[in-house]
Amino acid sequence: MSSRKRFVAGEEMAGGEGAGGKLSKAGSGKRHIAALVLARGGSKGIPLKNIKMLAGVPLIGWVLRAAVDSELFDSVWVSTDHDKIEEVALAWGAQVHRRSPEVSRDSSSSLETMQEFIRLNPQVDIVCHIQATSPCLHPFHLKEALELITLHDYDSVFAVVRRHQFRWKEVKKGSRELTKAFNLDPSNRPRRQDWDGELCENGSFYINTRELIVQGHPQSGKVSYYEMLPEYSVDIDVDIDWPVAEQRVLRYGYFGRGTPEVVRLMFCKVSGCLTDGKIYLSAGGDEMMSINSRDTAAIRMLQKEDVEVVLLTSSEDPVEQTLADKLAKWTGCQVMRVGAEPIDDLASALESRKLVWKDVAYMGNDAPDVDCLNLAGLSAVPADAPTVAINACKYTCRCVGGNGVVREFAEHILMQKAKAKSQLKQDRIN
């Protein structure tokens, strides 16, 4: 198990390291601020929704990345009752509060879970409860909202979004009661531009002092709200929300510190990525392999955008030289054979091109690829890759090897390139 902290309900703790290795501020006069993500394993709408892949990242990973990168918190926690969620939480830099069965039932409330967390973590003074279902959260949202607590002495702050929707009273079926408007005069309907709209909770986060949580009245005392723009206000409850959220997060999600990576070279394993990993033998003894036309089209897309593609075959999983030659001719790519540890053979390829790993995209599919996946500016594995490779990469594809996975990663690379260009243009305007 990871060296990150795991905390089981029922075991008292008085301090320790927080996210990013900070020491607890208990006793130092500075309030300990904890980020807390509640992630129960028994989601009824979407099974294990909290760790389902969204745009190549586990759903909970989007908010954990924002919380950890913000460097605002003395500790970042995930409260869960599920082993797999715990594993993902630790991989994304969080500590784990293993909640008790009493607060893991379908009927358990978020407040009950936070009260248990507070009771077992006496060093925590302020809790920022971040909802895993809000993948477009950015560090600047957390910073600006927390300042209302730390600089302006509010006790409770929560995220809202402005909605322009007219609300009407529900009438029960069969009732003779007539509906009526709640927030407009139907005879004088305002235009959108003439109406400020209404502030509605968007469920992204709730920040409260320890005292309010203990008392059971989190949105009380000196209360304020933090308004988020609609494009960042994404909430996922049911499957139908998923494709909409995926498109939104690709455009407005937080992908990490700095500008999006712009790669100039892509290394792609042939077996298990470009192909399904199978070698077919004909009756005459000829070897054959199957390559998806969507993937070869993706290679041409990258080449057109000045991204060189080098295909990797392995001495551990060899491709006959005749097949490699045909592959090189068909795709217009160099086909390079690497050993058991690909990173040892690729250093010279980077040196000859005067590139560093930040300039590289790497697609692998197994344990020998882990070092390259970690070092590359962008990295990906197919959906059927083993856990050790998935934990090392920056993007986990929906497709499996040989079934459009290179196309999926190529689109991600080009999207990051377009995002970087857009950001550069905006910086110049600013």
Short mmCIF file of C-alpha atoms in Angstrom, two decimals:
data_model
loop_
_atom_site.label_atom_id
_atom_site.label_comp_id
_atom_site.label_asym_id
_atom_site.label_seq_id
_atom_site.Cartn_x
_atom_site.Cartn_y
_atom_site.Cartn_z
CA MET A 1 0.00 0.00 0.00
CA SER A 2 1.08 3.59 -0.61
CA SER A 3 2.93 5.40 2.16
CA ARG A 4 0.17 8.00 2.18
CA LYS A 5 -1.84 8.14 5.39
CA ARG A 6 -4.74 5.74 5.89
CA PHE A 7 -7.01 6.43 8.86
CA VAL A 8 -9.65 3.98 10.00
CA ALA A 9 -12.69 5.29 11.87
CA GLY A 10 -12.37 4.55 15.55
CA GLU A 11 -8.64 5.30 15.82
CA GLU A 12 -7.98 8.77 17.25
CA MET A 13 -5.22 10.89 15.63
CA ALA A 14 -3.75 14.14 16.88
CA GLY A 15 -1.62 15.33 13.99
CA GLY A 16 0.69 14.15 11.25
CA GLU A 17 1.59 15.09 7.72
CA GLY A 18 -0.91 16.63 5.35
CA ALA A 19 -1.05 16.86 1.58
CA GLY A 20 2.25 17.92 0.12
CA GLY A 21 4.13 16.85 3.26
CA LYS A 22 3.08 19.80 5.44
CA LEU A 23 2.99 19.30 9.18
CA SER A 24 -0.26 19.78 11.05
CA LYS A 25 -0.71 23.31 12.34
CA ALA A 26 -2.28 22.10 15.58
CA GLY A 27 -0.93 24.15 18.44
CA SER A 28 0.81 26.67 16.17
CA GLY A 29 -1.95 29.29 16.33
CA LYS A 30 -2.82 28.82 12.66
CA ARG A 31 -6.05 27.03 11.87
CA HIS A 32 -5.71 23.62 10.22
CA ILE A 33 -7.70 23.61 6.96
CA ALA A 34 -8.63 20.20 5.56
CA ALA A 35 -10.14 19.33 2.19
CA LEU A 36 -12.54 16.41 2.46
CA VAL A 37 -14.08 14.45 -0.42
CA LEU A 38 -16.86 12.01 0.48
CA ALA A 39 -16.78 8.97 -1.80
CA ARG A 40 -18.98 6.09 -0.73
CA GLY A 41 -18.72 2.91 -2.79
CA GLY A 42 -22.44 2.19 -2.96
CA SER A 43 -23.63 4.73 -5.54
CA LYS A 44 -27.06 3.67 -6.82
CA GLY A 45 -27.19 5.84 -9.94
CA ILE A 46 -23.78 4.89 -11.40
CA PRO A 47 -21.90 1.98 -9.71
CA LEU A 48 -18.54 3.19 -8.33
CA LYS A 49 -19.24 6.54 -9.97
CA ASN A 50 -16.53 8.30 -7.97
CA ILE A 51 -13.72 6.42 -9.74
CA LYS A 52 -15.32 5.95 -13.15
CA MET A 53 -13.08 7.37 -15.89
CA LEU A 54 -14.07 10.83 -17.12
CA ALA A 55 -11.94 12.20 -19.98
CA GLY A 56 -9.14 9.82 -19.06
CA VAL A 57 -9.08 10.60 -15.32
CA PRO A 58 -11.02 8.97 -12.45
CA LEU A 59 -13.90 11.31 -11.53
CA ILE A 60 -12.50 11.87 -8.05
CA GLY A 61 -9.07 12.62 -9.57
CA TRP A 62 -10.27 15.92 -11.07
CA VAL A 63 -11.16 17.46 -7.69
CA LEU A 64 -8.21 15.90 -5.86
CA ARG A 65 -5.80 17.38 -8.40
CA ALA A 66 -7.34 20.83 -7.90
CA ALA A 67 -7.21 20.50 -4.11
CA VAL A 68 -3.62 19.23 -3.93
CA ASP A 69 -2.27 21.68 -6.53
CA SER A 70 -3.93 24.62 -4.77
CA GLU A 71 -1.48 24.16 -1.84
CA LEU A 72 -4.13 25.75 0.37
CA PHE A 73 -4.81 22.78 2.60
CA ASP A 74 -2.89 21.35 5.53
CA SER A 75 -4.37 17.97 4.60
CA VAL A 76 -6.45 16.51 1.77
CA TRP A 77 -8.69 13.56 2.58
CA VAL A 78 -11.06 11.11 0.96
CA SER A 79 -13.66 9.50 3.20
CA THR A 80 -14.67 6.11 1.81
CA ASP A 81 -15.81 2.61 2.65
CA HIS A 82 -14.44 0.96 -0.50
CA ASP A 83 -10.99 -0.57 -1.16
CA LYS A 84 -10.82 0.47 -4.82
CA ILE A 85 -11.74 4.08 -4.05
CA GLU A 86 -9.09 4.11 -1.32
CA GLU A 87 -6.48 2.90 -3.84
CA VAL A 88 -7.38 5.66 -6.32
CA ALA A 89 -7.46 8.33 -3.58
CA LEU A 90 -3.96 7.43 -2.41
CA ALA A 91 -2.68 7.44 -5.99
CA TRP A 92 -4.00 11.00 -6.44
CA GLY A 93 -2.27 12.36 -3.35
CA ALA A 94 -4.99 12.17 -0.71
CA GLN A 95 -5.05 10.67 2.75
CA VAL A 96 -7.86 8.22 3.48
CA HIS A 97 -10.44 8.31 6.23
CA ARG A 98 -11.94 4.81 6.26
CA ARG A 99 -15.44 5.63 7.39
CA SER A 100 -17.38 3.40 9.76
CA PRO A 101 -20.37 1.23 8.68
CA GLU A 102 -22.66 3.55 10.66
CA VAL A 103 -22.08 6.41 8.21
CA SER A 104 -21.81 4.25 5.07
CA ARG A 105 -25.46 3.34 4.70
CA ASP A 106 -27.73 4.56 1.90
CA SER A 107 -29.54 6.67 4.48
CA SER A 108 -26.35 8.24 5.90
CA SER A 109 -26.01 11.98 5.40
CA SER A 110 -22.93 13.95 4.42
CA LEU A 111 -23.18 15.79 7.74
CA GLU A 112 -22.95 12.55 9.74
CA THR A 113 -19.83 11.54 7.81
CA MET A 114 -18.20 14.94 8.34
CA GLN A 115 -19.04 14.80 12.04
CA GLU A 116 -17.29 11.44 12.32
CA PHE A 117 -14.28 12.81 10.44
CA ILE A 118 -14.13 15.88 12.70
CA ARG A 119 -14.43 13.79 15.85
CA LEU A 120 -11.54 11.55 14.81
CA ASN A 121 -9.37 14.42 13.56
CA PRO A 122 -9.25 16.93 16.43
CA GLN A 123 -6.48 18.96 14.74
CA VAL A 124 -8.85 20.10 11.95
CA ASP A 125 -10.40 23.56 12.40
CA ILE A 126 -11.97 24.17 8.96
CA VAL A 127 -13.38 21.60 6.54
CA CYS A 128 -13.74 22.24 2.83
CA HIS A 129 -16.16 19.54 1.73
CA ILE A 130 -15.53 19.09 -2.02
CA GLN A 131 -17.98 17.01 -4.01
CA ALA A 132 -16.39 14.42 -6.31
CA THR A 133 -19.09 15.04 -8.91
CA SER A 134 -17.79 18.54 -9.76
CA PRO A 135 -14.92 17.86 -12.18
CA CYS A 136 -14.51 21.43 -13.46
CA LEU A 137 -13.28 22.74 -10.11
CA HIS A 138 -10.05 24.78 -10.32
CA PRO A 139 -7.57 25.81 -7.59
CA PHE A 140 -8.51 29.48 -8.03
CA HIS A 141 -12.11 28.69 -7.05
CA LEU A 142 -10.91 27.18 -3.78
CA LYS A 143 -8.47 30.03 -3.13
CA GLU A 144 -11.06 32.79 -3.60
CA ALA A 145 -13.69 30.97 -1.56
CA LEU A 146 -11.31 30.13 1.31
CA GLU A 147 -10.26 33.76 1.59
CA LEU A 148 -13.83 34.56 2.65
CA ILE A 149 -13.16 32.34 5.69
CA THR A 150 -9.52 33.15 6.38
CA LEU A 151 -9.47 36.88 5.56
CA HIS A 152 -13.07 38.00 6.08
CA ASP A 153 -14.04 35.83 9.07
CA TYR A 154 -17.06 34.06 7.58
CA ASP A 155 -18.07 30.80 9.25
CA SER A 156 -19.67 29.13 6.25
CA VAL A 157 -19.11 29.55 2.49
CA PHE A 158 -20.62 27.49 -0.32
CA ALA A 159 -20.51 27.48 -4.12
CA VAL A 160 -23.40 28.79 -6.20
CA VAL A 161 -24.16 29.38 -9.87
CA ARG A 162 -26.48 31.97 -11.40
CA ARG A 163 -29.49 30.44 -13.15
CA HIS A 164 -32.01 32.15 -15.41
CA GLN A 165 -34.92 29.76 -15.05
CA PHE A 166 -38.54 30.57 -14.32
CA ARG A 167 -39.99 28.37 -11.58
CA TRP A 168 -43.62 27.26 -11.27
CA LYS A 169 -45.50 25.49 -8.50
CA GLU A 170 -45.97 21.78 -9.01
CA VAL A 171 -49.59 20.59 -9.16
CA LYS A 172 -50.36 17.02 -8.19
CA LYS A 173 -51.96 14.88 -10.87
CA GLY A 174 -55.77 14.86 -10.56
CA SER A 175 -55.76 17.98 -8.40
CA ARG A 176 -57.94 20.94 -9.34
CA GLU A 177 -55.33 23.31 -7.97
CA LEU A 178 -53.85 25.73 -10.48
CA THR A 179 -50.15 26.30 -10.83
CA LYS A 180 -48.62 29.69 -10.18
CA ALA A 181 -45.27 31.32 -10.82
CA PHE A 182 -42.72 31.50 -8.04
CA ASN A 183 -40.23 33.99 -9.39
CA LEU A 184 -41.85 36.00 -12.18
CA ASP A 185 -44.90 37.98 -13.19
CA PRO A 186 -46.23 36.10 -16.27
CA SER A 187 -47.85 39.27 -17.60
CA ASN A 188 -44.51 41.04 -17.52
CA ARG A 189 -41.91 38.40 -18.41
CA PRO A 190 -38.42 39.90 -18.26
CA ARG A 191 -35.86 39.38 -20.98
CA ARG A 192 -32.80 37.43 -19.89
CA GLN A 193 -30.58 40.50 -20.21
CA ASP A 194 -32.97 42.48 -17.99
CA TRP A 195 -33.04 39.87 -15.21
CA ASP A 196 -30.17 39.06 -12.86
CA GLY A 197 -31.39 35.50 -12.39
CA GLU A 198 -31.17 33.56 -9.12
CA LEU A 199 -28.31 32.04 -7.17
CA CYS A 200 -28.54 28.26 -6.77
CA GLU A 201 -26.18 25.89 -4.99
CA ASN A 202 -24.11 24.06 -7.58
CA GLY A 203 -22.83 21.44 -5.13
CA SER A 204 -19.15 21.99 -5.92
CA PHE A 205 -17.96 22.66 -2.36
CA TYR A 206 -19.05 23.68 1.15
CA ILE A 207 -16.60 25.24 3.62
CA ASN A 208 -17.45 25.29 7.32
CA THR A 209 -15.78 25.80 10.65
CA ARG A 210 -15.42 22.84 12.94
CA GLU A 211 -17.92 24.29 15.40
CA LEU A 212 -20.76 24.45 12.86
CA ILE A 213 -20.22 20.83 11.83
CA VAL A 214 -20.14 19.62 15.43
CA GLN A 215 -23.35 21.56 16.17
CA GLY A 216 -25.03 20.02 13.14
CA HIS A 217 -25.77 23.39 11.48
CA PRO A 218 -23.15 23.77 8.73
CA GLN A 219 -24.81 26.64 6.82
CA SER A 220 -25.27 28.98 9.75
CA GLY A 221 -23.42 31.66 11.65
CA LYS A 222 -21.84 34.25 9.38
CA VAL A 223 -22.70 32.82 5.94
CA SER A 224 -21.52 33.81 2.48
CA TYR A 225 -21.55 32.30 -1.00
CA TYR A 226 -18.97 32.01 -3.76
CA GLU A 227 -20.34 32.40 -7.29
CA MET A 228 -18.91 30.13 -9.99
CA LEU A 229 -19.49 30.69 -13.69
CA PRO A 230 -21.91 28.26 -15.40
CA GLU A 231 -19.19 26.64 -17.50
CA TYR A 232 -17.48 25.39 -14.33
CA SER A 233 -20.71 24.27 -12.68
CA VAL A 234 -20.89 20.61 -13.69
CA ASP A 235 -22.63 18.06 -11.49
CA ILE A 236 -22.95 14.38 -12.40
CA ASP A 237 -25.81 12.36 -10.92
CA VAL A 238 -26.91 9.89 -13.61
CA ASP A 239 -25.38 8.23 -16.68
CA ILE A 240 -27.01 10.66 -19.07
CA ASP A 241 -24.87 13.46 -17.53
CA TRP A 242 -21.63 11.66 -18.37
CA PRO A 243 -21.09 12.52 -22.07
CA VAL A 244 -22.10 16.14 -21.46
CA ALA A 245 -19.72 16.39 -18.50
CA GLU A 246 -16.91 14.82 -20.51
CA GLN A 247 -17.15 17.46 -23.23
CA ARG A 248 -17.35 20.21 -20.60
CA VAL A 249 -14.34 18.98 -18.64
CA LEU A 250 -12.22 18.67 -21.78
CA ARG A 251 -12.87 22.34 -22.39
CA TYR A 252 -13.04 23.81 -18.88
CA GLY A 253 -11.44 21.21 -16.59
CA TYR A 254 -8.22 21.73 -14.62
CA PHE A 255 -5.40 19.68 -16.17
CA GLY A 256 -2.66 20.59 -13.73
CA ARG A 257 -0.13 23.34 -13.11
CA GLY A 258 1.32 25.36 -15.95
CA THR A 259 0.28 25.50 -19.59
CA PRO A 260 -1.00 22.42 -21.43
CA GLU A 261 1.81 20.29 -22.80
CA VAL A 262 2.69 20.76 -26.47
CA VAL A 263 4.46 17.63 -27.67
CA ARG A 264 6.67 17.30 -30.73
CA LEU A 265 7.24 13.55 -30.66
CA MET A 266 5.03 10.57 -29.86
CA PHE A 267 6.33 7.11 -28.98
CA CYS A 268 3.69 4.43 -29.42
CA LYS A 269 4.02 0.74 -28.60
CA VAL A 270 2.85 -1.42 -31.50
CA SER A 271 1.77 -4.52 -29.58
CA GLY A 272 -1.14 -3.83 -27.28
CA CYS A 273 -1.64 -0.22 -28.43
CA LEU A 274 -1.56 0.06 -32.20
CA THR A 275 -2.62 -3.59 -32.35
CA ASP A 276 -4.59 -5.81 -29.98
CA GLY A 277 -1.36 -7.64 -29.15
CA LYS A 278 -2.14 -10.71 -31.23
CA ILE A 279 0.00 -12.14 -34.03
CA TYR A 280 -1.96 -14.21 -36.54
CA LEU A 281 -0.41 -17.15 -38.39
CA SER A 282 -1.65 -18.19 -41.84
CA ALA A 283 -1.74 -21.80 -43.04
CA GLY A 284 1.47 -21.06 -44.93
CA GLY A 285 3.22 -19.87 -41.78
CA ASP A 286 3.04 -16.15 -42.61
CA GLU A 287 2.61 -13.76 -39.70
CA MET A 288 -0.13 -11.12 -39.78
CA MET A 289 -1.44 -8.46 -37.44
CA SER A 290 -4.58 -6.32 -37.43
CA ILE A 291 -4.43 -2.52 -37.29
CA ASN A 292 -7.48 -0.28 -36.97
CA SER A 293 -7.80 2.25 -39.81
CA ARG A 294 -8.89 4.89 -37.26
CA ASP A 295 -5.50 4.57 -35.61
CA THR A 296 -3.53 4.96 -38.83
CA ALA A 297 -5.66 8.01 -39.65
CA ALA A 298 -4.73 9.38 -36.20
CA ILE A 299 -1.04 9.00 -36.99
CA ARG A 300 -1.52 11.04 -40.15
CA MET A 301 -3.41 13.67 -38.13
CA LEU A 302 -0.44 14.03 -35.78
CA GLN A 303 2.07 14.15 -38.61
CA LYS A 304 0.05 16.89 -40.29
CA GLU A 305 0.35 18.92 -37.06
CA ASP A 306 4.15 18.45 -37.00
CA VAL A 307 4.12 15.74 -34.34
CA GLU A 308 6.58 12.99 -35.28
CA VAL A 309 5.37 9.46 -34.46
CA VAL A 310 7.82 6.66 -33.68
CA LEU A 311 6.40 3.14 -33.36
CA LEU A 312 8.04 0.85 -30.80
CA THR A 313 8.39 -2.90 -31.06
CA SER A 314 9.87 -4.87 -28.21
CA SER A 315 12.46 -7.61 -27.97
CA GLU A 316 10.12 -9.09 -25.35
CA ASP A 317 7.19 -9.16 -27.78
CA PRO A 318 8.84 -9.16 -31.21
CA VAL A 319 7.32 -8.16 -34.53
CA GLU A 320 8.97 -9.77 -37.54
CA GLN A 321 11.21 -7.40 -39.49
CA THR A 322 9.14 -7.85 -42.66
CA LEU A 323 6.03 -6.73 -40.76
CA ALA A 324 7.94 -3.82 -39.22
CA ASP A 325 9.12 -2.70 -42.67
CA LYS A 326 5.59 -2.84 -44.04
CA LEU A 327 4.32 -0.92 -41.02
CA ALA A 328 6.93 1.80 -41.52
CA LYS A 329 6.04 2.14 -45.20
CA TRP A 330 2.29 2.16 -44.53
CA THR A 331 2.33 4.74 -41.71
CA GLY A 332 5.35 6.81 -42.70
CA CYS A 333 6.79 6.28 -39.21
CA GLN A 334 10.13 5.08 -37.95
CA VAL A 335 9.73 1.66 -36.35
CA MET A 336 12.21 1.25 -33.49
CA ARG A 337 12.96 -1.90 -31.50
CA VAL A 338 13.47 -1.41 -27.76
CA GLY A 339 14.60 -3.74 -25.03
CA ALA A 340 13.00 -4.89 -21.80
CA GLU A 341 13.35 -1.34 -20.39
CA PRO A 342 12.27 1.06 -23.20
CA ILE A 343 13.57 4.13 -21.35
CA ASP A 344 17.17 2.92 -21.80
CA ASP A 345 16.83 2.88 -25.60
CA LEU A 346 14.86 6.10 -26.02
CA ALA A 347 17.38 8.49 -24.45
CA SER A 348 19.48 8.54 -27.63
CA ALA A 349 16.38 9.15 -29.76
CA LEU A 350 15.57 12.24 -27.68
CA GLU A 351 19.16 13.45 -27.67
CA SER A 352 19.46 13.21 -31.45
CA ARG A 353 16.29 15.29 -31.83
CA LYS A 354 17.37 17.78 -29.12
CA LEU A 355 14.20 17.04 -27.14
CA VAL A 356 13.44 16.35 -23.48
CA TRP A 357 10.71 14.14 -22.02
CA LYS A 358 8.42 17.14 -21.56
CA ASP A 359 8.26 17.37 -25.37
CA VAL A 360 7.13 13.75 -25.69
CA ALA A 361 3.84 11.88 -25.69
CA TYR A 362 4.14 8.21 -24.77
CA MET A 363 1.58 5.44 -25.24
CA GLY A 364 2.39 2.16 -23.53
CA ASN A 365 0.47 -0.71 -22.04
CA ASP A 366 2.44 -2.57 -19.39
CA ALA A 367 4.87 -2.48 -16.47
CA PRO A 368 8.05 -1.90 -18.58
CA ASP A 369 6.48 1.36 -19.80
CA VAL A 370 5.99 2.85 -16.33
CA ASP A 371 9.14 5.01 -16.29
CA CYS A 372 8.36 6.45 -19.74
CA LEU A 373 4.71 7.04 -18.79
CA ASN A 374 5.84 8.97 -15.69
CA LEU A 375 8.42 11.10 -17.50
CA ALA A 376 6.52 12.00 -20.66
CA GLY A 377 4.77 15.35 -20.93
CA LEU A 378 1.63 13.48 -22.00
CA SER A 379 1.14 9.76 -21.53
CA ALA A 380 -1.68 7.27 -22.01
CA VAL A 381 -2.56 3.61 -21.80
CA PRO A 382 -5.46 1.58 -23.23
CA ALA A 383 -8.43 0.77 -21.02
CA ASP A 384 -7.28 -2.85 -20.70
CA ALA A 385 -3.80 -1.97 -19.40
CA PRO A 386 -2.77 -3.36 -15.98
CA THR A 387 -3.16 -1.20 -12.88
CA VAL A 388 0.57 -0.47 -12.59
CA ALA A 389 0.52 1.22 -16.01
CA ILE A 390 -2.78 3.02 -15.38
CA ASN A 391 -1.42 4.53 -12.16
CA ALA A 392 1.67 5.83 -13.99
CA CYS A 393 -0.04 7.49 -16.96
CA LYS A 394 -1.70 10.89 -17.22
CA TYR A 395 -4.61 9.74 -19.42
CA THR A 396 -6.47 6.42 -19.42
CA CYS A 397 -8.28 5.80 -22.68
CA ARG A 398 -11.80 4.42 -23.00
CA CYS A 399 -10.76 2.21 -25.92
CA VAL A 400 -8.75 -1.00 -25.66
CA GLY A 401 -5.61 -1.76 -27.63
CA GLY A 402 -6.07 -2.11 -31.38
CA ASN A 403 -9.55 -0.63 -31.27
CA GLY A 404 -9.12 3.11 -31.84
CA VAL A 405 -7.03 3.84 -28.75
CA VAL A 406 -4.31 5.67 -30.71
CA ARG A 407 -6.98 7.86 -32.30
CA GLU A 408 -8.38 8.70 -28.88
CA PHE A 409 -4.95 9.68 -27.52
CA ALA A 410 -4.08 11.62 -30.69
CA GLU A 411 -7.24 13.71 -30.29
CA HIS A 412 -6.24 14.41 -26.68
CA ILE A 413 -2.75 15.51 -27.79
CA LEU A 414 -4.15 17.84 -30.45
CA MET A 415 -6.71 19.24 -28.01
CA GLN A 416 -3.91 20.10 -25.56
CA LYS A 417 -1.98 21.72 -28.40
CA ALA A 418 -4.99 23.83 -29.37
CA LYS A 419 -5.59 24.77 -25.73
CA ALA A 420 -1.96 25.89 -25.36
CA LYS A 421 -2.23 28.05 -28.49
CA SER A 422 -5.44 29.60 -27.19
CA GLN A 423 -3.86 30.30 -23.81
CA LEU A 424 -0.80 31.88 -25.45
CA LYS A 425 -3.05 34.10 -27.55
CA GLN A 426 -5.01 35.15 -24.47
CA ASP A 427 -1.78 35.93 -22.58
CA ARG A 428 -0.70 38.21 -25.41
CA ILE A 429 -4.07 39.97 -25.37
CA ASN A 430 -3.82 40.43 -21.61
#
